[in-house]
Amino acid sequence: MLFLALTDEKGNLIWISAAKPGRSSEITTARHNKITEHLREAGLGALADLGFVGLDDKPADDPVIITGRKATRNHQLTAAEKETNRLSAANAPPTNTASRTSSHGGP
C-alpha cells in the first residue's frame, strides 16, 4: 500500500492520503491528492527526491516542494549541482517532508 503523509515538526500527523496500491507512482499519487495544496494550507514545505521534480504547481512564486536538479540532454549537472543533490539526499531532515509509507501484507 502507498500512503502520503504530512506531519508537523514534532511528527504529529496533519494529513494522510487514501491508500493506493503499492505499485502506484508516488508523484501521480501526490498530484491526485493535491499534496501541494495540503502543504500550503498547513504552512509547510517539503524536501523531496528527484522523483518529485515538476510536482510543485507554483515553483517560481510560491514553492512548497524543494527537489534536486536533474541532468538533461541540454544541461549536464555541474559539480556544485551534483554535490547539492548528494547533500540534500543524505541530510534531508525527517520533519516537514512529504514521505512514502509502505506496508506490504503477506499471506
Short mmCIF file of C-alpha atoms in Angstrom, two decimals:
data_model
loop_
_atom_site.label_atom_id
_atom_site.label_comp_id
_atom_site.label_asym_id
_atom_site.label_seq_id
_atom_site.Cartn_x
_atom_site.Cartn_y
_atom_site.Cartn_z
CA MET A 1 0.00 0.00 0.00
CA LEU A 2 1.12 3.55 -0.70
CA PHE A 3 0.26 6.43 1.62
CA LEU A 4 1.47 10.02 1.53
CA ALA A 5 1.53 11.75 4.90
CA LEU A 6 2.27 15.24 6.19
CA THR A 7 3.49 15.80 9.74
CA ASP A 8 4.43 18.86 11.71
CA GLU A 9 7.92 19.45 13.11
CA LYS A 10 7.09 17.25 16.13
CA GLY A 11 5.94 14.34 13.99
CA ASN A 12 2.23 14.85 14.63
CA LEU A 13 0.09 13.72 11.72
CA ILE A 14 -1.54 16.61 9.86
CA TRP A 15 -2.87 14.81 6.80
CA ILE A 16 -2.69 11.36 5.21
CA SER A 17 -3.82 10.27 1.78
CA ALA A 18 -6.15 7.42 0.99
CA ALA A 19 -4.42 4.08 0.45
CA LYS A 20 -3.29 3.32 -3.10
CA PRO A 21 -1.88 0.05 -4.44
CA GLY A 22 1.86 -0.26 -3.74
CA ARG A 23 2.59 -0.23 -7.47
CA SER A 24 1.21 3.33 -7.73
CA SER A 25 3.60 6.11 -8.68
CA GLU A 26 4.41 8.46 -5.81
CA ILE A 27 4.25 11.59 -7.98
CA THR A 28 0.93 10.54 -9.55
CA THR A 29 -0.49 9.85 -6.10
CA ALA A 30 0.80 13.23 -4.88
CA ARG A 31 -0.80 15.01 -7.84
CA HIS A 32 -4.09 13.12 -7.45
CA ASN A 33 -4.23 14.05 -3.75
CA LYS A 34 -3.23 17.68 -4.43
CA ILE A 35 -0.39 17.48 -1.94
CA THR A 36 0.88 20.98 -2.77
CA GLU A 37 -2.47 22.42 -1.62
CA HIS A 38 -2.25 20.47 1.65
CA LEU A 39 1.30 21.73 2.21
CA ARG A 40 0.27 25.34 1.65
CA GLU A 41 -2.80 25.02 3.90
CA ALA A 42 -0.60 23.64 6.69
CA GLY A 43 2.12 26.25 6.14
CA LEU A 44 4.67 23.51 5.41
CA GLY A 45 7.31 22.86 2.81
CA ALA A 46 8.75 19.55 1.64
CA LEU A 47 12.15 18.23 0.71
CA ALA A 48 11.62 15.57 -1.91
CA ASP A 49 13.77 13.26 -4.00
CA LEU A 50 14.25 13.59 -7.76
CA GLY A 51 11.12 11.53 -8.37
CA PHE A 52 9.09 14.61 -7.41
CA VAL A 53 10.72 17.09 -9.85
CA GLY A 54 7.93 19.03 -11.53
CA LEU A 55 5.30 18.33 -8.88
CA ASP A 56 5.15 21.86 -7.45
CA ASP A 57 2.46 23.82 -9.27
CA LYS A 58 3.87 27.25 -8.26
CA PRO A 59 7.65 26.78 -8.24
CA ALA A 60 8.52 30.39 -9.09
CA ASP A 61 6.18 32.45 -6.91
CA ASP A 62 5.18 30.16 -4.00
CA PRO A 63 7.31 26.99 -3.90
CA VAL A 64 6.50 24.34 -1.31
CA ILE A 65 8.43 21.37 -2.71
CA ILE A 66 12.22 21.50 -2.94
CA THR A 67 13.96 18.90 -5.07
CA GLY A 68 17.41 18.44 -6.52
CA ARG A 69 18.31 19.04 -10.14
CA LYS A 70 18.13 16.54 -12.98
CA ALA A 71 20.51 16.45 -15.90
CA THR A 72 19.01 16.79 -19.37
CA ARG A 73 20.38 16.49 -22.89
CA ASN A 74 20.87 20.25 -22.94
CA HIS A 75 22.10 20.68 -19.37
CA GLN A 76 24.64 18.44 -17.71
CA LEU A 77 24.86 18.92 -13.97
CA THR A 78 27.73 20.98 -12.67
CA ALA A 79 29.90 19.66 -9.87
CA ALA A 80 28.09 22.03 -7.48
CA GLU A 81 24.65 20.76 -8.56
CA LYS A 82 25.77 17.15 -8.13
CA GLU A 83 27.10 17.92 -4.66
CA THR A 84 23.88 19.74 -3.74
CA ASN A 85 21.85 16.70 -4.84
CA ARG A 86 24.09 14.40 -2.82
CA LEU A 87 23.92 16.54 0.32
CA SER A 88 20.17 17.12 0.16
CA ALA A 89 19.51 13.40 -0.31
CA ALA A 90 21.86 12.40 2.51
CA ASN A 91 20.87 15.10 5.00
CA ALA A 92 17.18 15.74 4.42
CA PRO A 93 15.58 16.31 7.81
CA PRO A 94 12.80 13.90 8.80
CA THR A 95 10.32 16.70 9.52
CA ASN A 96 8.27 18.85 7.16
CA THR A 97 8.71 16.40 4.32
CA ALA A 98 6.38 14.56 2.04
CA SER A 99 7.14 10.91 2.61
CA ARG A 100 6.14 7.46 1.45
CA THR A 101 4.95 4.88 3.91
CA SER A 102 4.90 1.36 2.59
CA SER A 103 3.41 -1.69 4.16
CA HIS A 104 3.29 -4.93 2.30
CA GLY A 105 0.97 -7.54 3.74
CA GLY A 106 1.99 -11.15 3.42
CA PRO A 107 -0.02 -14.36 3.25
#
